[in-house]
Short mmCIF file of C-alpha atoms in Angstrom, two decimals:
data_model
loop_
_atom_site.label_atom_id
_atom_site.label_comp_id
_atom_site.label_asym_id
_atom_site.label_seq_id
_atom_site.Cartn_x
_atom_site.Cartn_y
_atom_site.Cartn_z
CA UNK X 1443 79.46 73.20 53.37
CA UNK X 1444 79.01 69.60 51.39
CA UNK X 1445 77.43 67.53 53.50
CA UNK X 1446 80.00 64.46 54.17
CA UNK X 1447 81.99 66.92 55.10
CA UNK X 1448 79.92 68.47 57.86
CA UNK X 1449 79.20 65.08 59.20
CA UNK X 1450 82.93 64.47 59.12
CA UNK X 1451 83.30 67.54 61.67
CA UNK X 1452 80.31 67.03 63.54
CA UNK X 1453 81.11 63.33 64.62
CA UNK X 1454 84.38 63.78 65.14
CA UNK X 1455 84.14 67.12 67.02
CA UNK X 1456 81.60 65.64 69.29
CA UNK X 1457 83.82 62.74 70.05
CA UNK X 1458 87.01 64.39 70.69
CA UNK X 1459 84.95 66.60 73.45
CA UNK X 1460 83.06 63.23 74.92
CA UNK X 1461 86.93 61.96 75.42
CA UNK X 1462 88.08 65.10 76.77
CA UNK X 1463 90.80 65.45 74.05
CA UNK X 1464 88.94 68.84 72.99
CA UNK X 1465 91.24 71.33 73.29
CA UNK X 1466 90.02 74.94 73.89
CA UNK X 1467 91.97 78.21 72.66
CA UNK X 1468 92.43 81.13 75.23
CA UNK X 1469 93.67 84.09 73.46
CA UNK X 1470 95.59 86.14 76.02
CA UNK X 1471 94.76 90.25 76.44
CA UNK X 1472 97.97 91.26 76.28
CA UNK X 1473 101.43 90.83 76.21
CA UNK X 1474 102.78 86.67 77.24
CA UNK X 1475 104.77 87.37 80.62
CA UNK X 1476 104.38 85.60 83.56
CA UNK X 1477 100.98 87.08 84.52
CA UNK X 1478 98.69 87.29 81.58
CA UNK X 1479 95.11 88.44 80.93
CA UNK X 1480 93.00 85.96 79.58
CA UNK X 1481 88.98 86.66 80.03
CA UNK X 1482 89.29 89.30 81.76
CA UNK X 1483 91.48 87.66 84.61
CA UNK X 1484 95.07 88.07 85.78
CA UNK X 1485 96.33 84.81 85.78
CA UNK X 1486 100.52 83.17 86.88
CA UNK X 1487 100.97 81.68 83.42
CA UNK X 1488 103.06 78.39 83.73
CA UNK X 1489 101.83 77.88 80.31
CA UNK X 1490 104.31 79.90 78.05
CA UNK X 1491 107.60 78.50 76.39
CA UNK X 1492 109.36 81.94 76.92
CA UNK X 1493 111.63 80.39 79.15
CA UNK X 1494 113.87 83.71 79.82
CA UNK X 1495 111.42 86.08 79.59
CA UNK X 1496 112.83 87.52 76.23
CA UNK X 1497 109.78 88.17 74.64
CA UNK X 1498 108.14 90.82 76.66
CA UNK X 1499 111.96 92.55 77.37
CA UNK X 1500 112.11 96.48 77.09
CA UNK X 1501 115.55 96.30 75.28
CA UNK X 1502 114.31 94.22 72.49
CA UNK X 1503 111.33 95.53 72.03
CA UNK X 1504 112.82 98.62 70.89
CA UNK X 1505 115.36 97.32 68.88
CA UNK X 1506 112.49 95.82 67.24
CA UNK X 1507 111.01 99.30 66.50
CA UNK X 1508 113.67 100.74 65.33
CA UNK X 1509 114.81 98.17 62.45
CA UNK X 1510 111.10 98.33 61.06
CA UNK X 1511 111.74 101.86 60.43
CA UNK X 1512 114.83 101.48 58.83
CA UNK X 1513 113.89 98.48 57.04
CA UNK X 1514 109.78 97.88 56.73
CA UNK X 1515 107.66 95.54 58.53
CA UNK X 1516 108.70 92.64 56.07
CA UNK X 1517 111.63 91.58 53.90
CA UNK X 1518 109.38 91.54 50.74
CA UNK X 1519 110.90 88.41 48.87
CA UNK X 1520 112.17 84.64 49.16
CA UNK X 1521 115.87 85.05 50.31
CA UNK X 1522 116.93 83.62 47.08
CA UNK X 1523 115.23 86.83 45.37
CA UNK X 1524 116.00 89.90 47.03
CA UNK X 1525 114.40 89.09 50.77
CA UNK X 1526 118.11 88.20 51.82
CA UNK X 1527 118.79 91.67 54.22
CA UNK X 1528 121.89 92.29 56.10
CA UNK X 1529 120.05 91.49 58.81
CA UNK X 1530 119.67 87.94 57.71
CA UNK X 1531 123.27 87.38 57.19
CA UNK X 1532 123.97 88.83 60.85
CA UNK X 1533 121.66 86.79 62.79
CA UNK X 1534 123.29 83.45 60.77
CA UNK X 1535 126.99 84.73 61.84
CA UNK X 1536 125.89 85.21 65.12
CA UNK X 1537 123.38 81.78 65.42
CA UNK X 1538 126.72 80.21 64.21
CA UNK X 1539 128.91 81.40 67.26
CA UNK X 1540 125.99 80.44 69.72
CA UNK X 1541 125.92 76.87 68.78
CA UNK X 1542 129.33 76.65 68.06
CA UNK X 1543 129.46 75.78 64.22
CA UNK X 1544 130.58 76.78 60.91
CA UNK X 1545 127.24 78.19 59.21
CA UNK X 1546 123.90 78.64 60.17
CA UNK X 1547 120.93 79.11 57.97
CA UNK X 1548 117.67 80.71 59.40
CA UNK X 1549 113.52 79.89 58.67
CA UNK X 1550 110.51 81.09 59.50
CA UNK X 1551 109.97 78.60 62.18
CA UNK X 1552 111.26 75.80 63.80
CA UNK X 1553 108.50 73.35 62.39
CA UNK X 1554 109.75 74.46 58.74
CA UNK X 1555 113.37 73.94 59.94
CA UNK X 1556 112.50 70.24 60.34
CA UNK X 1557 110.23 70.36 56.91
CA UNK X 1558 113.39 71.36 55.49
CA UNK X 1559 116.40 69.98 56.81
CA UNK X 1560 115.31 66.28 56.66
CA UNK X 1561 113.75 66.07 53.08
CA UNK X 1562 116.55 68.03 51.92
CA UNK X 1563 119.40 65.35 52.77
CA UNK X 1564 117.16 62.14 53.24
CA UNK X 1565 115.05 60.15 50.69
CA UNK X 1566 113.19 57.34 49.77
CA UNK X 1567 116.79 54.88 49.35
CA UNK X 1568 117.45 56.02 53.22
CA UNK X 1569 116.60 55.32 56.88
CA UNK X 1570 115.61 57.50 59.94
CA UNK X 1571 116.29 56.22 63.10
CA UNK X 1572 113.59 58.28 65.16
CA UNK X 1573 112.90 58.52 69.07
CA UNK X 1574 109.07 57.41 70.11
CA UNK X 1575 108.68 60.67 71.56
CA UNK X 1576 110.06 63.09 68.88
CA UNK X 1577 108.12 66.02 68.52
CA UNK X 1578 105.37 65.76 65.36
CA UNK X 1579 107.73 68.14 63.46
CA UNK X 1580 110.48 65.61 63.35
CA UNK X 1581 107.84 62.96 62.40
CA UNK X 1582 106.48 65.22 60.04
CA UNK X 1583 109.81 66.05 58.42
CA UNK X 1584 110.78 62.08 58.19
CA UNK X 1585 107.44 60.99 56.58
CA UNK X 1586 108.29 64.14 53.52
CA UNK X 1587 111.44 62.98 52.92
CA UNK X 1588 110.11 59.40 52.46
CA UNK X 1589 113.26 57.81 54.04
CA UNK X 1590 112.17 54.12 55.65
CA UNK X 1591 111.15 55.49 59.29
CA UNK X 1592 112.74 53.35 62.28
CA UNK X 1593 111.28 54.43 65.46
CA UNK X 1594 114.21 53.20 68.83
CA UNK X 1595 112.26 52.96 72.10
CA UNK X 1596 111.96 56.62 74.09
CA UNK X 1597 115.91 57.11 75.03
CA UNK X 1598 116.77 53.38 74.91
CA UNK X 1599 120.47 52.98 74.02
CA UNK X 1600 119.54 48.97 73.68
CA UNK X 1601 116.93 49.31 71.26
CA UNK X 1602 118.63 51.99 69.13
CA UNK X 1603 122.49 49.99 68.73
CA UNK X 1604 120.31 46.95 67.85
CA UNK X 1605 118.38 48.74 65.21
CA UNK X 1606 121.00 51.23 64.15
CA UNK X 1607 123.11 47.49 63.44
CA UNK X 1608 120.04 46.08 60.94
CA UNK X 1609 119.60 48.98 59.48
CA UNK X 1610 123.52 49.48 58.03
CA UNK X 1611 124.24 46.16 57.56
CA UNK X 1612 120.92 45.36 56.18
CA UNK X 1613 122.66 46.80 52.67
CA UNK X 1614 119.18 48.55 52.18
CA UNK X 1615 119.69 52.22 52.89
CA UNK X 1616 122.68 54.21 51.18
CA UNK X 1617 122.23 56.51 54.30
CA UNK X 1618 120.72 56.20 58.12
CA UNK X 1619 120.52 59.21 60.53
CA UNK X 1620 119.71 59.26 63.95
CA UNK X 1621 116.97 61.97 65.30
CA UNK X 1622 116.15 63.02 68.77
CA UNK X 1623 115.12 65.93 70.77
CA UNK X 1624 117.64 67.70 72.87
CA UNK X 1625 115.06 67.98 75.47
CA UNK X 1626 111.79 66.40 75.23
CA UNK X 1627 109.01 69.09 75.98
CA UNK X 1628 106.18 67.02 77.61
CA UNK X 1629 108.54 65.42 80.35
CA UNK X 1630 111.59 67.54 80.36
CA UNK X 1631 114.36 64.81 80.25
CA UNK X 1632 117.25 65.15 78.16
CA UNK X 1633 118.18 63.64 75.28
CA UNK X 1634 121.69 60.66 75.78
CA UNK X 1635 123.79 62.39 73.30
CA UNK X 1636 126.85 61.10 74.43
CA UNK X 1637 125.88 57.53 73.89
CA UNK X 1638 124.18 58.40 70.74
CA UNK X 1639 126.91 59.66 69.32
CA UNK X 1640 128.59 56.34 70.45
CA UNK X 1641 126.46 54.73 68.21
CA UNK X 1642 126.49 56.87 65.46
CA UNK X 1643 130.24 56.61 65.46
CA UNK X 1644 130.12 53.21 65.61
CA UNK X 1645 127.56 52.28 62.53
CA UNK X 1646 128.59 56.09 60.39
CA UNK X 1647 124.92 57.63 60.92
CA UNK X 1648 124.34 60.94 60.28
CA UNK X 1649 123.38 62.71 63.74
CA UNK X 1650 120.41 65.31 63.98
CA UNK X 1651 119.59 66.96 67.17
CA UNK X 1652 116.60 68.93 67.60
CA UNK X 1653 116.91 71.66 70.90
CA UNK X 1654 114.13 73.69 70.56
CA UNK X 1655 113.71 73.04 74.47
CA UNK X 1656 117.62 73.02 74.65
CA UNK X 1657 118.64 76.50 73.61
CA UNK X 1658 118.79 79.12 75.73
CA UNK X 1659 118.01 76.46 78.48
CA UNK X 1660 120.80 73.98 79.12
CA UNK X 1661 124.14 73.90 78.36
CA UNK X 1662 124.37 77.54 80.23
CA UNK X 1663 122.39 78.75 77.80
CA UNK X 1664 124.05 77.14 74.64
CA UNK X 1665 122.28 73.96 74.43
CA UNK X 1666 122.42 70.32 75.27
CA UNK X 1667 125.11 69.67 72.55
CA UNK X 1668 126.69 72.05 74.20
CA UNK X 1669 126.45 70.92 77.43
CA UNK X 1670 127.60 67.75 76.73
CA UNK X 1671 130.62 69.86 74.81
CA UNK X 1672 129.61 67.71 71.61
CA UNK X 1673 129.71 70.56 69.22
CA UNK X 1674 132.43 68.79 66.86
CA UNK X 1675 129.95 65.71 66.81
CA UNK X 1676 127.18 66.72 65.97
CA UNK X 1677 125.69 67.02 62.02
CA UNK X 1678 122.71 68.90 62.62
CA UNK X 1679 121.60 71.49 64.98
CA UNK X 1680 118.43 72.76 65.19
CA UNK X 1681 116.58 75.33 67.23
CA UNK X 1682 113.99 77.86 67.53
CA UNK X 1683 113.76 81.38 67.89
CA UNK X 1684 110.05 81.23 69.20
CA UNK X 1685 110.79 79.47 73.41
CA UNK X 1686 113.83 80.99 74.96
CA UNK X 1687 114.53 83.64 72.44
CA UNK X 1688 111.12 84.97 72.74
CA UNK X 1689 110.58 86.53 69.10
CA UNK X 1690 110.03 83.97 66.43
CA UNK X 1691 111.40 81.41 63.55
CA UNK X 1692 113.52 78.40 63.33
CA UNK X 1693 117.64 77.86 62.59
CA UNK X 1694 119.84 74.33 61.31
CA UNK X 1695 123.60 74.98 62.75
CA UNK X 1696 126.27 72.75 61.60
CA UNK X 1697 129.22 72.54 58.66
CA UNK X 1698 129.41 75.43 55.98
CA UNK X 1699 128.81 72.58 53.10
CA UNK X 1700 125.75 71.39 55.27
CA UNK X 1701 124.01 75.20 55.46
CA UNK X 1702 125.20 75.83 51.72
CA UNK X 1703 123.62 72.38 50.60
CA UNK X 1704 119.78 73.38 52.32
CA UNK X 1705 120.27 77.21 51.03
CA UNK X 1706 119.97 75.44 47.33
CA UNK X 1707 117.64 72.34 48.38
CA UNK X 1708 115.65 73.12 51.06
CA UNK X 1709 111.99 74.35 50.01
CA UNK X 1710 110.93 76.10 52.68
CA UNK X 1711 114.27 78.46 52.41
CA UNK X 1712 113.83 78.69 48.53
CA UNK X 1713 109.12 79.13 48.44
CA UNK X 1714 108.90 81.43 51.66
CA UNK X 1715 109.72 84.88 51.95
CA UNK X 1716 111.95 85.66 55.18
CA UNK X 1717 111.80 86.63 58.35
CA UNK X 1718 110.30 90.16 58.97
CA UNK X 1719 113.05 92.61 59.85
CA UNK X 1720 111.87 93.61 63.11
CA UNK X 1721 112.31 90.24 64.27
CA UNK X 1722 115.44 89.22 62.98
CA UNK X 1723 117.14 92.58 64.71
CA UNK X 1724 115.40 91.62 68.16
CA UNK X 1725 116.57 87.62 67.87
CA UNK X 1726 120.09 88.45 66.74
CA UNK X 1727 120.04 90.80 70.29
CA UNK X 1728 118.36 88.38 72.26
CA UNK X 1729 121.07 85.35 70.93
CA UNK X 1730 123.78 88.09 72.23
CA UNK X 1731 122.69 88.03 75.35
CA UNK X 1732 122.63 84.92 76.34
CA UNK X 1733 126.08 84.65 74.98
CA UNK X 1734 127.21 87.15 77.03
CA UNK X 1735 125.37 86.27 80.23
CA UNK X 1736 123.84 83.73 82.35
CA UNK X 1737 122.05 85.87 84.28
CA UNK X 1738 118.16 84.84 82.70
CA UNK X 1739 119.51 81.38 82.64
CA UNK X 1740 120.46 81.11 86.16
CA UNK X 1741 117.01 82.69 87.65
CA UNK X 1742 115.29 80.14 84.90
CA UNK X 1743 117.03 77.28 86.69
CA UNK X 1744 116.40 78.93 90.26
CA UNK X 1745 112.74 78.79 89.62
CA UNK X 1746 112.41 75.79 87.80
CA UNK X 1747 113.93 73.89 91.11
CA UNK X 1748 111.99 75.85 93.74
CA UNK X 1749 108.29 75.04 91.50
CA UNK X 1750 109.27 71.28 90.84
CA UNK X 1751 110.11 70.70 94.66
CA UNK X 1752 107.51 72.46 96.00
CA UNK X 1753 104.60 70.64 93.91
CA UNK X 1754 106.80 67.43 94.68
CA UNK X 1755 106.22 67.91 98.21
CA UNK X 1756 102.62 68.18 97.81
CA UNK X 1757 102.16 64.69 96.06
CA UNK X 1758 102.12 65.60 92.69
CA UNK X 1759 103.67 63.01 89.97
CA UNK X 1760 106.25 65.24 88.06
CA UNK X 1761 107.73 62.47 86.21
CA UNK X 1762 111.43 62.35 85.59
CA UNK X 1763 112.04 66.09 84.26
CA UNK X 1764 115.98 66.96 84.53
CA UNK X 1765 115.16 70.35 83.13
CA UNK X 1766 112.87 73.49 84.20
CA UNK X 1767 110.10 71.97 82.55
CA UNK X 1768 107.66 70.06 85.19
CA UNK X 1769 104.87 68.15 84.55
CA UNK X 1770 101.82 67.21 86.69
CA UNK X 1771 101.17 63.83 85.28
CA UNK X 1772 97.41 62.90 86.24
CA UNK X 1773 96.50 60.38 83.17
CA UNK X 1774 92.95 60.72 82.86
CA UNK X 1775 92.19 63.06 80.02
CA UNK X 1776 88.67 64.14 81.44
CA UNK X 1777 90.04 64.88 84.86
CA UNK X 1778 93.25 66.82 83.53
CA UNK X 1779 90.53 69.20 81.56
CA UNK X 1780 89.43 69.67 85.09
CA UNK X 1781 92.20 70.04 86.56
CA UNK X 1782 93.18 72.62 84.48
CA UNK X 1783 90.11 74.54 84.59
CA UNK X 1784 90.20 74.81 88.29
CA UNK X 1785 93.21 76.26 87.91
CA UNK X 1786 92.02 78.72 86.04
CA UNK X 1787 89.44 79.82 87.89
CA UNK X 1788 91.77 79.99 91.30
CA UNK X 1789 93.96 81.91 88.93
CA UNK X 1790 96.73 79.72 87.56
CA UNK X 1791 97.03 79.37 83.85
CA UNK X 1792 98.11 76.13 82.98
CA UNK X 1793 96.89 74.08 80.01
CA UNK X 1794 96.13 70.56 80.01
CA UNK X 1795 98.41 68.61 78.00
CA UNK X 1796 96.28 65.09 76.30
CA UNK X 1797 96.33 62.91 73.33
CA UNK X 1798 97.92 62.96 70.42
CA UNK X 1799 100.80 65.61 71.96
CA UNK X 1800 100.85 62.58 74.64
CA UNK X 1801 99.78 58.76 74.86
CA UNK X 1802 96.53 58.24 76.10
CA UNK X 1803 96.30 57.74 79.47
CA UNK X 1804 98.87 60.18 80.20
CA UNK X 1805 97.06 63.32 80.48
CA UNK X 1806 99.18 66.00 82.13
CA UNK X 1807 99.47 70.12 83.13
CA UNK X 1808 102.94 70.78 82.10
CA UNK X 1809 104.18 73.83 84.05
CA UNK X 1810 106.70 75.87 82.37
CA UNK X 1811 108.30 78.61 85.60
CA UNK X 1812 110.42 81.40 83.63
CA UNK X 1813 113.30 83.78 84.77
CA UNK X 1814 110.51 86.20 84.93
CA UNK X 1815 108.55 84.81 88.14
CA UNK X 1816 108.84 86.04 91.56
CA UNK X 1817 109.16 83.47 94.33
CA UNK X 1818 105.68 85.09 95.56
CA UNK X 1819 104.22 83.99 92.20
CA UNK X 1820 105.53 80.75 92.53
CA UNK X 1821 103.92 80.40 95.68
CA UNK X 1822 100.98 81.77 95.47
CA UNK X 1823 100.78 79.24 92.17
CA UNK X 1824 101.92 76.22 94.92
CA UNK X 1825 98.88 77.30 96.89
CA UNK X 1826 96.68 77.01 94.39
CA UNK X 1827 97.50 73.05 93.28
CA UNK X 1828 97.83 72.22 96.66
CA UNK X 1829 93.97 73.58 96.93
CA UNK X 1830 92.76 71.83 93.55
CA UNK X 1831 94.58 69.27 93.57
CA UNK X 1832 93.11 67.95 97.17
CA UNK X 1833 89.53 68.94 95.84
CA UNK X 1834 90.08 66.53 92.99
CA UNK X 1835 91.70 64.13 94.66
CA UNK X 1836 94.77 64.27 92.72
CA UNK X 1837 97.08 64.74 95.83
CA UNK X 1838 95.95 63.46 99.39
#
């Protein structure tokens, strides 16, 4: 290794751990449910984004088998070649009907769908208007395209009329789209769509929602465009196929011209080869069932309440979640690593959450309750902060 390079790591490796912004990697021994093995310890995982449990389900799993021995373990090619299967073209009908739009188009995750869709329609003679806290995949996605980035403060209908106004009437941009989150993964609000929309009517901005906390989660399962019944309103749709779908990848939903338009211009569609069969067989059955049920969804909600009361009772700062998704806002970065250990080691696994995935200052364990936990889980996992978090001083 050249040596300005290993000083590069060294310093900054040290200082990240002094700040308690180090983050360590657990791999789990085993399959993600909610119990995992990690170290050699059976831990309640509040940690996981597999929000209905799909990933570990029976059903799937052998429908997963069974198209990797009709089809291989991989689709061999860029779709554009000869990686295009069936398969594909059945998940993208179906992904279509779940959100509730003409076309889909499917990628190999739902970072690359962002990658993708923005650069695609947006350049350097455009404007984003882009929520504070959009996840580093949107911000990612906005700097590629090298459209004039306009950040609106966090879910401020004020700040984002005012700026969506300069912006179009500035005579600078020959486009402006506005980008949020459905629902915002470190604090589990949701996204104002409605009045978004409102805006975007009013000023002709092209409207990109990203739900990869949304799907499978609100909306009864559909979405939070969906629950807001703002299907027709909406330009762009994305989602993953990684959180409540439980297998893996990334889709846009929206008009047929909008899916045929990234199929031709969107790189990460036309330079990756495609989803593995296997997958794409389990995702297409796990997007029919939560089109055909609420089941998962409703025992997802049921726990998400009982958790976020119970550790509200106890004292803990959960923020303003309106979804499943609960924080345990604690700020300090140093303590939250400590938190979080002691969890661990009273057998909860729940990471700490520090900067840059949040401001500093604003440290957190964001607990994530599934429609796969048992009320004795989730209160064996109550015990368990209530105990840490009086050692630490956290709660009184």
């Amino acid at each position: 290794m050249s040596n300005v390079l290993n000083n590069f790591l060294t310093e900054n490796l040290n200082d990240l751990k002094s700040q308690g912004l180090y983050n360590e990697i657990d791999p789990v021994e085993g399959a993600n449910g909610a119990k995992i093995q990690v170290r050699g310890s059976e831990l309640i995982n509040l940690s996981s984004n597999n929000y209905l449990g799909l990933a570990t389900n029976p059903e799937l799993k052998q429908i997963a088998k069974d198209a990797v021995d009709k089809y291989g373990v991989g689709a061999g090619a860029v779709r554009t070649i000869n990686g295009t299967l069936d398969l594909h073209v059945k998940l993208e009908q179906k992904l279509a009907e779940f959100k509730g739009t003409e076309a889909a188009i499917s990628y190999q995750s739902g970072f690359n769908c962002n990658m993708a869709a923005i650069s695609a329609v947006m350049d350097k003679n455009d404007a984003i208007l882009s929520d504070q806290l959009n996840h580093a995949s949107i911000i990612d996605g906005c700097r590629l395209s090298k459209a004039k980035i306009i950040p609106f403060n966090h879910s401020d209908m004020e700040d984002l009329r005012a700026k969506a106004k300069q912006a179009t009437e500035s005579g600078l941009y020959n486009k402006v789209m506005v980008i949020t989150d459905g629902v915002f993964s470190m604090d589990g609000d949701i996204a104002k769509l409605p009045e978004i929309v409102e805006i975007a009517k009013e000023f002709d901005l092209i409207t990109y929602v990203d739900d990869a906390h949304g799907s499978g989660v609100t909306g009864k399962g559909k979405g939070t465009v969906k629950h807001f019944g703002l299907e027709k309103e909406i330009d762009f749709q994305i989602g993953t196929l990684s959180k409540a779908i439980g297998v893996v990848g990334g889709y846009v939903a929206g008009k047929k011209d909008l899916i045929d338009w990234l199929k031709v211009r969107s790189r990460p569609f036309l330079f990756s080869t495609a989803l593995p069969p296997g997958d794409v067989a389990a995702i297409t059955a796990a997007v029919q069932m939560i089109i055909d049920s609420t089941e998962l969804h409703d025992k997802l909600w049921e726990n998400g309440d009982y958790l976020k009361a119970g550790l509200s009772k106890l004292g803990f700062d959960i923020g303003a979640s309106e979804t499943p998704i609960t924080p345990c806002i604690i700020g300090d970065e140093k303590l939250t690593q400590q938190f979080s250990k002691r969890l661990f080691e009273e057998g909860v696994y729940a990471k700490s959450i520090v900067f840059p995935t949040v401001p500093k200052g604003t440290g957190r364990v964001r607990n994530m309750p599934t429609a796969s936990h048992t009320k004795e889980m989730l209160d064996d996992a109550l015990a368990i902060y209530e105990k840490v978090g009086k050692e630490l001083g956290v709660i009184n």
